[in-house]
Tab-separated table of C-alpha atoms and ligand atoms in Angstrom:
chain	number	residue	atom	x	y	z
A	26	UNK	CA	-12.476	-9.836	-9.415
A	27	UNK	CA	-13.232	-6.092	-9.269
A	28	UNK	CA	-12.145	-5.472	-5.324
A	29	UNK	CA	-11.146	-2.106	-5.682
A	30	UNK	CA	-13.405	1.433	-6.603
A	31	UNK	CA	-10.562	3.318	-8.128
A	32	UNK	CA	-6.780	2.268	-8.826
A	33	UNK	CA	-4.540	4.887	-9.586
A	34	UNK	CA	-1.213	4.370	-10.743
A	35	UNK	CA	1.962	6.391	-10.976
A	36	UNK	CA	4.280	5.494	-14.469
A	37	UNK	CA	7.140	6.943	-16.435
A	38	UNK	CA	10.349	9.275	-15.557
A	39	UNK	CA	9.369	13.192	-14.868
A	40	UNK	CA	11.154	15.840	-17.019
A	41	UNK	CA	12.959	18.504	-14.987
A	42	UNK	CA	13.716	21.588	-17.033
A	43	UNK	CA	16.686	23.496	-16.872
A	44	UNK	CA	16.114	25.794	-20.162
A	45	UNK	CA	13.693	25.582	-23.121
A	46	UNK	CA	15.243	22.772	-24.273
A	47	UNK	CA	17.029	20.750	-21.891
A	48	UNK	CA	15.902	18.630	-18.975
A	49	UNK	CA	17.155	16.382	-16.156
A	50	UNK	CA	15.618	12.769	-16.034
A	51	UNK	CA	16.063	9.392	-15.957
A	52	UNK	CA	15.506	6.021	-18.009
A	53	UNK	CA	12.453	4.971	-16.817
A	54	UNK	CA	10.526	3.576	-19.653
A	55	UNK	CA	7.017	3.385	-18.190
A	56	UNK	CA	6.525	-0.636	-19.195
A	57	UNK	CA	6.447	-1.767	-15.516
A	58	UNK	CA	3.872	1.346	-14.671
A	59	UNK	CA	1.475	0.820	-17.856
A	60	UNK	CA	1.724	-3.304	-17.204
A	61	UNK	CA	0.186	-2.521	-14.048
A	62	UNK	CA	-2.001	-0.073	-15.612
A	63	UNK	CA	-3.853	-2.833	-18.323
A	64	UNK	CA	-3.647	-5.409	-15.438
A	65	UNK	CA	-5.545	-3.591	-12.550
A	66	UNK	CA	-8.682	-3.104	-15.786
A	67	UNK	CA	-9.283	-6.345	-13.871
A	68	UNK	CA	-9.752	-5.528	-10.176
A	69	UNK	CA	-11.485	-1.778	-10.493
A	70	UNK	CA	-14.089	-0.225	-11.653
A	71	UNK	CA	-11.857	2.913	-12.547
A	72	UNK	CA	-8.214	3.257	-13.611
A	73	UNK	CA	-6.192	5.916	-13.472
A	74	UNK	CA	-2.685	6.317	-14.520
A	75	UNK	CA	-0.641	9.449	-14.243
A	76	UNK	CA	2.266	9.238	-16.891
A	77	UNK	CA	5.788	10.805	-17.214
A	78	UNK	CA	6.501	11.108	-21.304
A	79	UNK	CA	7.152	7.673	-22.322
A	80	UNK	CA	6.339	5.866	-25.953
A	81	UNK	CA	3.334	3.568	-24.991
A	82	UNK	CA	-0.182	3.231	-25.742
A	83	UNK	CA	-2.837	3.668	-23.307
A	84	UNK	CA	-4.254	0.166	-22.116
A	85	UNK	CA	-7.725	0.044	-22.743
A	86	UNK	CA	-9.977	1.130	-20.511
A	87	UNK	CA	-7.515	3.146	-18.532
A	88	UNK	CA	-7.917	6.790	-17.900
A	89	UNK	CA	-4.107	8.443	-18.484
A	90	UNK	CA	-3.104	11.711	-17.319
A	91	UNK	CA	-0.311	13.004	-19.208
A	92	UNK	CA	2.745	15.549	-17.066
A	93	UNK	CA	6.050	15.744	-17.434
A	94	UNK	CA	7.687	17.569	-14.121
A	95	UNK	CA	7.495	15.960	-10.540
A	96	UNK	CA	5.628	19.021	-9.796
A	97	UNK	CA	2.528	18.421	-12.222
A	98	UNK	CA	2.647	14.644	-10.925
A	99	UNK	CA	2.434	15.691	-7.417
A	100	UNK	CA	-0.515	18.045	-8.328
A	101	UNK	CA	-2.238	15.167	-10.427
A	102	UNK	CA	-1.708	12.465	-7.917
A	103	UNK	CA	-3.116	14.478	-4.780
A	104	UNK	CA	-6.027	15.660	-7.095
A	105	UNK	CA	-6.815	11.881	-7.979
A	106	UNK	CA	-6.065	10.024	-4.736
A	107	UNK	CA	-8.943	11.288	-2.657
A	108	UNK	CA	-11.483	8.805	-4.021
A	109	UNK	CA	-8.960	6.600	-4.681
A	110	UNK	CA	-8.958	3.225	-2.364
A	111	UNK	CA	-5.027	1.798	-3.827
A	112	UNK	CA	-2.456	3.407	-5.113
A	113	UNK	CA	0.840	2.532	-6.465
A	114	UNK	CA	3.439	4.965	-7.422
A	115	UNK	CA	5.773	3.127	-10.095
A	116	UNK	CA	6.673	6.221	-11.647
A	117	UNK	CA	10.527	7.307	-11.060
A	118	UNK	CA	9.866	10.677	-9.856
A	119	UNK	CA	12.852	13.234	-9.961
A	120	UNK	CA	14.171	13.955	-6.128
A	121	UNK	CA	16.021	17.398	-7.678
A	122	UNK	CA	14.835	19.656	-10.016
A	123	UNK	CA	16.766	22.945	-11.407
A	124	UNK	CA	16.217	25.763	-8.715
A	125	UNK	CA	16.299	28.242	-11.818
A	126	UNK	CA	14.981	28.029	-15.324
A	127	UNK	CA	16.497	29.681	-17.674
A	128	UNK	CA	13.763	31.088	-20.340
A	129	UNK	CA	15.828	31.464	-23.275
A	130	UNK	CA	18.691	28.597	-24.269
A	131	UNK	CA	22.129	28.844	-22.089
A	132	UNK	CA	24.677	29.505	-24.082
A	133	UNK	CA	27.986	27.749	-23.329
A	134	UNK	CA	31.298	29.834	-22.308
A	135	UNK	CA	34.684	28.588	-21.690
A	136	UNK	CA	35.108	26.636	-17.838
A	137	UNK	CA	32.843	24.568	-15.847
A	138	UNK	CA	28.904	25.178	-15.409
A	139	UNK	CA	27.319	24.463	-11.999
A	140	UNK	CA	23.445	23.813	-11.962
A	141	UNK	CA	22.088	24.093	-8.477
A	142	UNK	CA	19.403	21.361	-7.786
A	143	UNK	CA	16.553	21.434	-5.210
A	144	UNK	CA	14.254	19.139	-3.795
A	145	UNK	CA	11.027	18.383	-4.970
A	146	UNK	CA	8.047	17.240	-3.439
A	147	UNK	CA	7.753	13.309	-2.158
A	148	UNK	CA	4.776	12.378	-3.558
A	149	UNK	CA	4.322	8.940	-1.582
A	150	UNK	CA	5.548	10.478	1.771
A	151	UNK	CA	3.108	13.095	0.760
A	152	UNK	CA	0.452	10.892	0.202
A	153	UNK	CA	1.337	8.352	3.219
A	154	UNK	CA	0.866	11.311	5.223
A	155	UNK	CA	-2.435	11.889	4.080
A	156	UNK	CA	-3.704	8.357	3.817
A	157	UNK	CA	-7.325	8.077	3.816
A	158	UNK	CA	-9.159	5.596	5.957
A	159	UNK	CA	-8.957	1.815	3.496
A	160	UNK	CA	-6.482	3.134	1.588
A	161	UNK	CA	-4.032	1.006	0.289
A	162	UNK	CA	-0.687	2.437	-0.535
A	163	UNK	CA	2.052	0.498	-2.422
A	164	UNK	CA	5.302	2.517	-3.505
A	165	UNK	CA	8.508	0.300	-5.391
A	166	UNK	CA	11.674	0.712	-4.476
A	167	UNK	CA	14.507	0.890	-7.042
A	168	UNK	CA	17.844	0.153	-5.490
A	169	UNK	CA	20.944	-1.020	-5.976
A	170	UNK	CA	22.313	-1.725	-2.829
A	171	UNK	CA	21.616	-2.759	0.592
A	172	UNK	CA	17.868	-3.663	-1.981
A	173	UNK	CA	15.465	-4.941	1.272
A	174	UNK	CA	16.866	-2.669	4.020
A	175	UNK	CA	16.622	0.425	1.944
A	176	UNK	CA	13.041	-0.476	1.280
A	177	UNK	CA	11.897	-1.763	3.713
A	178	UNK	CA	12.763	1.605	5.168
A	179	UNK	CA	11.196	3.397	2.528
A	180	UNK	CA	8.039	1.688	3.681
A	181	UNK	CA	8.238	2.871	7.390
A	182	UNK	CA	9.610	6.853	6.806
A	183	UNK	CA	6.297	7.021	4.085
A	184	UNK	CA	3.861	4.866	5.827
A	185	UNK	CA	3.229	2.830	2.936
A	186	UNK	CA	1.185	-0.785	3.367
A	187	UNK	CA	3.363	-2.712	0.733
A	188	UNK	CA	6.829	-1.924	-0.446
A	189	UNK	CA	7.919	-3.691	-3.958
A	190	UNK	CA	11.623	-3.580	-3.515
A	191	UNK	CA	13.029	-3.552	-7.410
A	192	UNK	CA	16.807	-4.588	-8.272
A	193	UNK	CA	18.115	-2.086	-10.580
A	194	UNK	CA	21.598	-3.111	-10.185
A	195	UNK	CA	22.105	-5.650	-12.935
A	196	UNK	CA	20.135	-5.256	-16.165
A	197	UNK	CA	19.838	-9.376	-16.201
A	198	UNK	CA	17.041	-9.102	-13.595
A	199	UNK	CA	14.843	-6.790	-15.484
A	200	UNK	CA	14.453	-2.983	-13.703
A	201	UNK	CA	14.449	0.103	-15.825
A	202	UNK	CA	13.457	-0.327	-19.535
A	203	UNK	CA	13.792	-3.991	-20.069
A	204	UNK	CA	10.487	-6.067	-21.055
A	205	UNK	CA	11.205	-8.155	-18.051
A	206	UNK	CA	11.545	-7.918	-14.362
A	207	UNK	CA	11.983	-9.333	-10.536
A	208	UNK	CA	10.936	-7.883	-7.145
A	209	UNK	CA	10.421	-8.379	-3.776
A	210	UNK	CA	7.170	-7.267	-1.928
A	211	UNK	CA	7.448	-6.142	1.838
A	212	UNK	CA	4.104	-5.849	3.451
A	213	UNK	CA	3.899	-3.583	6.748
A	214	UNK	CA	4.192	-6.746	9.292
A	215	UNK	CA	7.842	-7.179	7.095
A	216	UNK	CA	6.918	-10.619	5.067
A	217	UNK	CA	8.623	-10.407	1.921
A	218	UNK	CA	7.479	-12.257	-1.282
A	219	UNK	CA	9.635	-13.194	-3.777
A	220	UNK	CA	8.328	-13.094	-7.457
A	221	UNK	CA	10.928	-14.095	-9.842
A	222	UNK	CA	12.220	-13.069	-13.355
A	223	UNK	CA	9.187	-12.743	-15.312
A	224	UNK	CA	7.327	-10.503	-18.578
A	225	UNK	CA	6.504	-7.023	-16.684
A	226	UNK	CA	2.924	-7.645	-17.579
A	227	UNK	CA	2.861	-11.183	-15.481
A	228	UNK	CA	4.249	-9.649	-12.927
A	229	UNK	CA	1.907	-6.871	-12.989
A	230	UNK	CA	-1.071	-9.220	-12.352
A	231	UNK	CA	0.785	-11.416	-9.781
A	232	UNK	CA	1.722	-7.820	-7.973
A	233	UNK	CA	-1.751	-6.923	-7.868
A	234	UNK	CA	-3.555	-9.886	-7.245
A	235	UNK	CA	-1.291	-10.469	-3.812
A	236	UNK	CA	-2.346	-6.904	-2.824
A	237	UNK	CA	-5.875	-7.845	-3.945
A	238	UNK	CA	-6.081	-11.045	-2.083
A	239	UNK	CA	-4.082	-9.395	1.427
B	307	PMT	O1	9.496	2.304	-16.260
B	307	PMT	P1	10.307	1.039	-16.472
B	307	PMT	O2	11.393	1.226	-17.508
B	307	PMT	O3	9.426	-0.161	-16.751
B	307	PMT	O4	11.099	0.734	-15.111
B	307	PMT	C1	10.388	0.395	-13.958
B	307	PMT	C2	11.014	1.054	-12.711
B	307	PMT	C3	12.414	0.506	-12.486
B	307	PMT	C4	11.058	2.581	-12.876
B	307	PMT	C5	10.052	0.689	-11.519
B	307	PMT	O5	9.960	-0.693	-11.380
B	307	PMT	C6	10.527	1.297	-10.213
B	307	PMT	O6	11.350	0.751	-9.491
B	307	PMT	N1	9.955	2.492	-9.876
B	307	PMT	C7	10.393	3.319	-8.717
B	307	PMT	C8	11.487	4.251	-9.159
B	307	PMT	C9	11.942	5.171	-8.058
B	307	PMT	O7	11.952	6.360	-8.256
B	307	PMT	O8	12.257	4.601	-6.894
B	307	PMT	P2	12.801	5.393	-5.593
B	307	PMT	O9	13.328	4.320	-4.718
B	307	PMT	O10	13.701	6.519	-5.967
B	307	PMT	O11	11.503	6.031	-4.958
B	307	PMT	C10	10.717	5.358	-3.966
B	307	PMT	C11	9.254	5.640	-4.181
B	307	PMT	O12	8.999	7.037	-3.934
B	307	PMT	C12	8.759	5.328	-5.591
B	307	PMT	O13	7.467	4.742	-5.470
B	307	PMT	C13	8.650	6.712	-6.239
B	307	PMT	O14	7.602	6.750	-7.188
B	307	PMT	C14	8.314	7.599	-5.035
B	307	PMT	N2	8.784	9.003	-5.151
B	307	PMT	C15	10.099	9.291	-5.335
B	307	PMT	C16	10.513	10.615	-5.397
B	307	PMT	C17	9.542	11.641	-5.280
B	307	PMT	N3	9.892	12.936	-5.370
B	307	PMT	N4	8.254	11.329	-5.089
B	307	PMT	C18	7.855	10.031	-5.020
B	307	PMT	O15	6.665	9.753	-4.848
Protein backbone atom coordinates (compact mmCIF):
# COMPACT_ATOMS: atom_id res chain seq x y z
CA UNK A 1 0.00 0.00 0.00
CA UNK A 2 2.21 2.92 -1.08
CA UNK A 3 -0.38 5.98 -0.05
CA UNK A 4 2.08 8.41 0.66
CA UNK A 5 4.90 10.40 -1.91
CA UNK A 6 7.43 11.07 0.76
CA UNK A 7 7.52 10.07 4.62
CA UNK A 8 9.89 11.75 6.62
CA UNK A 9 10.65 10.84 9.98
CA UNK A 10 12.28 12.46 12.96
CA UNK A 11 14.55 9.71 15.34
CA UNK A 12 17.15 9.77 18.06
CA UNK A 13 18.12 12.33 21.06
CA UNK A 14 20.01 15.72 19.74
CA UNK A 15 23.45 16.51 21.28
CA UNK A 16 23.67 19.97 22.85
CA UNK A 17 27.24 21.10 23.33
CA UNK A 18 28.49 22.86 26.12
CA UNK A 19 32.45 22.51 25.35
CA UNK A 20 34.47 20.31 22.95
CA UNK A 21 33.67 17.51 24.74
CA UNK A 22 30.65 17.59 26.70
CA UNK A 23 26.99 17.73 25.77
CA UNK A 24 23.47 17.87 27.22
CA UNK A 25 21.00 15.07 26.00
CA UNK A 26 18.83 12.55 26.74
CA UNK A 27 18.25 8.61 26.47
CA UNK A 28 16.50 8.36 23.53
CA UNK A 29 17.70 5.36 21.73
CA UNK A 30 16.25 5.90 18.25
CA UNK A 31 14.45 2.14 18.11
CA UNK A 32 10.89 3.60 18.14
CA UNK A 33 12.06 6.36 15.30
CA UNK A 34 14.05 3.77 12.95
CA UNK A 35 10.95 1.03 13.56
CA UNK A 36 8.92 3.53 11.97
CA UNK A 37 11.56 4.28 9.57
CA UNK A 38 11.80 0.31 7.96
CA UNK A 39 7.95 0.17 8.40
CA UNK A 40 6.76 3.28 6.35
CA UNK A 41 9.39 1.39 3.18
CA UNK A 42 5.83 0.07 2.87
CA UNK A 43 3.47 3.01 2.34
CA UNK A 44 5.98 5.58 0.28
CA UNK A 45 7.71 5.87 -2.45
CA UNK A 46 10.52 7.87 -0.50
CA UNK A 47 11.76 7.70 3.09
CA UNK A 48 13.45 9.97 4.88
CA UNK A 49 14.71 9.85 8.33
CA UNK A 50 16.59 12.57 10.10
CA UNK A 51 18.67 10.92 13.01
CA UNK A 52 20.11 12.15 16.38
CA UNK A 53 23.50 9.84 17.05
CA UNK A 54 22.16 6.59 18.00
CA UNK A 55 23.77 2.84 17.34
CA UNK A 56 21.41 1.48 14.55
CA UNK A 57 21.57 0.51 11.08
CA UNK A 58 19.82 2.22 8.40
CA UNK A 59 16.60 0.18 7.30
CA UNK A 60 16.81 -0.54 3.85
CA UNK A 61 15.65 1.56 1.51
CA UNK A 62 15.53 4.54 3.79
CA UNK A 63 17.33 7.72 3.07
CA UNK A 64 19.04 8.87 6.72
CA UNK A 65 20.26 12.19 7.44
CA UNK A 66 22.70 12.17 10.11
CA UNK A 67 22.82 15.70 12.93
CA UNK A 68 23.42 15.83 16.21
CA UNK A 69 22.11 19.45 17.68
CA UNK A 70 18.31 20.47 17.64
CA UNK A 71 19.57 23.18 15.51
CA UNK A 72 20.89 20.97 12.47
CA UNK A 73 17.50 18.89 12.92
CA UNK A 74 15.44 21.91 12.63
CA UNK A 75 17.47 22.95 9.48
CA UNK A 76 17.17 19.29 8.01
CA UNK A 77 13.55 18.83 8.78
CA UNK A 78 12.32 22.28 7.21
CA UNK A 79 14.69 21.53 4.20
CA UNK A 80 12.94 18.01 3.74
CA UNK A 81 9.30 18.68 4.66
CA UNK A 82 8.33 20.79 1.68
CA UNK A 83 7.67 17.84 -0.63
CA UNK A 84 6.93 15.89 2.07
CA UNK A 85 3.01 14.76 2.37
CA UNK A 86 3.46 13.00 6.41
CA UNK A 87 5.62 13.59 8.83
CA UNK A 88 6.30 12.28 12.19
CA UNK A 89 8.72 13.72 14.56
CA UNK A 90 9.76 10.76 17.04
CA UNK A 91 12.96 12.22 17.67
CA UNK A 92 13.41 13.68 21.41
CA UNK A 93 14.58 17.00 20.46
CA UNK A 94 16.45 19.10 23.21
CA UNK A 95 14.01 22.17 24.47
CA UNK A 96 17.49 23.96 26.01
CA UNK A 97 20.66 24.14 24.63
CA UNK A 98 23.92 25.92 26.26
CA UNK A 99 23.59 29.76 25.47
CA UNK A 100 27.56 29.70 25.33
CA UNK A 101 30.06 27.22 24.03
CA UNK A 102 33.01 27.10 25.39
CA UNK A 103 35.80 26.31 22.54
CA UNK A 104 38.43 24.88 24.56
CA UNK A 105 37.55 22.23 27.66
CA UNK A 106 36.21 24.03 31.07
CA UNK A 107 38.31 23.45 33.55
CA UNK A 108 36.81 22.79 37.00
CA UNK A 109 37.53 25.27 40.12
CA UNK A 110 36.45 24.92 43.60
CA UNK A 111 32.27 25.89 44.20
CA UNK A 112 29.29 25.42 42.13
CA UNK A 113 29.12 25.90 38.15
CA UNK A 114 25.94 27.41 36.64
CA UNK A 115 25.28 26.68 32.84
CA UNK A 116 22.69 29.01 31.47
CA UNK A 117 20.27 27.17 29.03
CA UNK A 118 18.17 28.67 26.19
CA UNK A 119 15.49 27.65 24.10
CA UNK A 120 15.74 26.11 20.95
CA UNK A 121 13.67 26.00 18.09
CA UNK A 122 10.17 23.77 18.14
CA UNK A 123 10.50 21.97 15.25
CA UNK A 124 6.77 20.54 15.11
CA UNK A 125 5.22 23.94 16.20
CA UNK A 126 7.52 25.15 13.54
CA UNK A 127 6.41 22.92 11.08
CA UNK A 128 2.52 22.94 12.19
CA UNK A 129 2.82 26.46 11.47
CA UNK A 130 3.88 25.96 8.13
CA UNK A 131 1.78 22.99 7.17
CA UNK A 132 1.39 22.53 3.59
CA UNK A 133 -1.93 21.86 1.98
CA UNK A 134 -2.41 17.40 2.51
CA UNK A 135 0.04 17.37 4.86
CA UNK A 136 -0.16 15.07 7.48
CA UNK A 137 1.57 15.87 10.69
CA UNK A 138 1.95 13.36 13.58
CA UNK A 139 4.25 14.44 16.64
CA UNK A 140 4.49 11.75 20.02
CA UNK A 141 4.22 12.86 23.14
CA UNK A 142 6.48 11.56 25.95
CA UNK A 143 5.00 12.20 29.34
CA UNK A 144 4.81 11.19 32.53
CA UNK A 145 2.01 12.74 33.96
CA UNK A 146 -1.32 14.07 33.36
CA UNK A 147 -0.12 11.49 29.70
CA UNK A 148 -3.58 12.41 27.42
CA UNK A 149 -4.18 16.00 28.63
CA UNK A 150 -0.64 17.04 28.11
CA UNK A 151 -0.90 15.69 24.62
CA UNK A 152 -3.66 16.17 23.60
CA UNK A 153 -2.60 19.74 24.17
CA UNK A 154 0.48 19.34 22.44
CA UNK A 155 -1.67 18.55 19.45
CA UNK A 156 -3.78 21.83 19.55
CA UNK A 157 -0.73 24.61 20.57
CA UNK A 158 1.29 22.79 17.25
CA UNK A 159 -1.56 22.08 15.01
CA UNK A 160 -0.64 18.64 14.56
CA UNK A 161 -3.38 15.99 12.84
CA UNK A 162 -2.44 12.98 15.17
CA UNK A 163 -0.83 13.07 18.55
CA UNK A 164 0.83 9.55 19.79
CA UNK A 165 0.76 10.16 23.47
CA UNK A 166 3.87 7.81 24.86
CA UNK A 167 4.10 6.71 28.71
CA UNK A 168 7.54 7.26 29.79
CA UNK A 169 6.78 6.95 33.35
CA UNK A 170 7.33 3.29 34.08
CA UNK A 171 9.96 1.41 32.07
CA UNK A 172 7.37 -1.80 32.14
CA UNK A 173 5.37 -0.13 29.33
CA UNK A 174 8.17 0.31 26.94
CA UNK A 175 9.17 4.34 26.22
CA UNK A 176 12.76 5.37 25.94
CA UNK A 177 15.30 2.62 24.99
CA UNK A 178 13.42 -0.52 25.64
CA UNK A 179 12.68 -2.96 22.53
CA UNK A 180 9.08 -2.61 23.43
CA UNK A 181 6.40 -0.07 23.75
CA UNK A 182 2.57 1.30 24.32
CA UNK A 183 0.81 4.50 23.16
CA UNK A 184 -2.14 6.22 22.69
CA UNK A 185 -3.05 8.04 19.36
CA UNK A 186 -5.23 11.31 19.54
CA UNK A 187 -6.48 12.34 16.19
CA UNK A 188 -7.61 16.16 15.79
CA UNK A 189 -11.56 15.36 16.37
CA UNK A 190 -9.92 13.88 20.04
CA UNK A 191 -10.58 9.88 19.41
CA UNK A 192 -7.92 8.16 21.09
CA UNK A 193 -6.68 4.63 20.10
CA UNK A 194 -5.22 2.46 22.33
CA UNK A 195 -2.39 0.12 21.01
CA UNK A 196 -1.03 -1.99 23.69
CA UNK A 197 2.40 -3.35 24.88
CA UNK A 198 3.95 -4.54 21.82
CA UNK A 199 7.78 -5.01 19.77
CA UNK A 200 8.47 -1.19 18.65
CA UNK A 201 8.57 -2.47 15.14
CA UNK A 202 4.71 -3.87 15.39
CA UNK A 203 3.78 -0.97 16.64
CA UNK A 204 5.45 0.97 14.06
CA UNK A 205 3.31 -0.63 11.30
CA UNK A 206 0.04 -0.57 13.35
CA UNK A 207 0.97 3.41 13.97
CA UNK A 208 1.25 3.94 10.43
CA UNK A 209 -1.20 1.93 8.90
CA UNK A 210 -4.10 3.81 11.21
CA UNK A 211 -2.67 7.11 9.85
CA UNK A 212 -2.59 5.44 6.41
CA UNK A 213 -6.07 4.15 6.49
CA UNK A 214 -7.62 7.78 8.34
O1 LIG B 1 14.21 6.46 20.82
P1 LIG B 1 13.62 5.41 21.73
O2 LIG B 1 14.60 4.97 22.80
O3 LIG B 1 13.03 4.25 20.96
O4 LIG B 1 12.42 6.09 22.55
C1 LIG B 1 11.28 6.51 21.87
C2 LIG B 1 10.77 7.85 22.44
C3 LIG B 1 10.32 7.67 23.89
C4 LIG B 1 11.86 8.93 22.35
C5 LIG B 1 9.56 8.26 21.52
O5 LIG B 1 8.57 7.28 21.55
C6 LIG B 1 8.96 9.59 21.94
O6 LIG B 1 8.10 9.69 22.81
N1 LIG B 1 9.42 10.69 21.27
C7 LIG B 1 9.08 12.09 21.63
C8 LIG B 1 10.07 12.60 22.64
C9 LIG B 1 9.83 14.04 23.02
O7 LIG B 1 10.73 14.83 22.92
O8 LIG B 1 8.58 14.36 23.38
P2 LIG B 1 8.11 15.83 23.86
O9 LIG B 1 6.78 15.60 24.48
O10 LIG B 1 9.16 16.52 24.65
O11 LIG B 1 7.95 16.64 22.51
C10 LIG B 1 6.71 16.70 21.79
C11 LIG B 1 6.97 16.68 20.30
O12 LIG B 1 7.65 17.90 19.93
C12 LIG B 1 7.84 15.51 19.84
O13 LIG B 1 7.30 15.05 18.60
C13 LIG B 1 9.21 16.16 19.60
O14 LIG B 1 9.90 15.52 18.56
C14 LIG B 1 8.82 17.58 19.19
N2 LIG B 1 9.82 18.62 19.54
C15 LIG B 1 10.22 18.82 20.82
C16 LIG B 1 11.13 19.82 21.12
C17 LIG B 1 11.63 20.62 20.06
N3 LIG B 1 12.54 21.59 20.30
N4 LIG B 1 11.21 20.42 18.81
C18 LIG B 1 10.32 19.44 18.52
O15 LIG B 1 9.94 19.25 17.36
Amino acid sequence: MKKFKKILISAGPTREKIDPVRFISNRSSGKMGYALAEKAVDFAENVVLVSGPVNLEVPSGVQCINIESAAEMAAAMFHESHDADLIIMCAAVADYRPKFVHDTKMKKSDGDLTIVLERTTDILKTLGENKKAGQILAGFAAETNDILENAQSKLERKNLDFIIANDVSSSSQGGFAKDVNAVTIIDRSGHREVFDLCSKKELAGKILKYIAVY
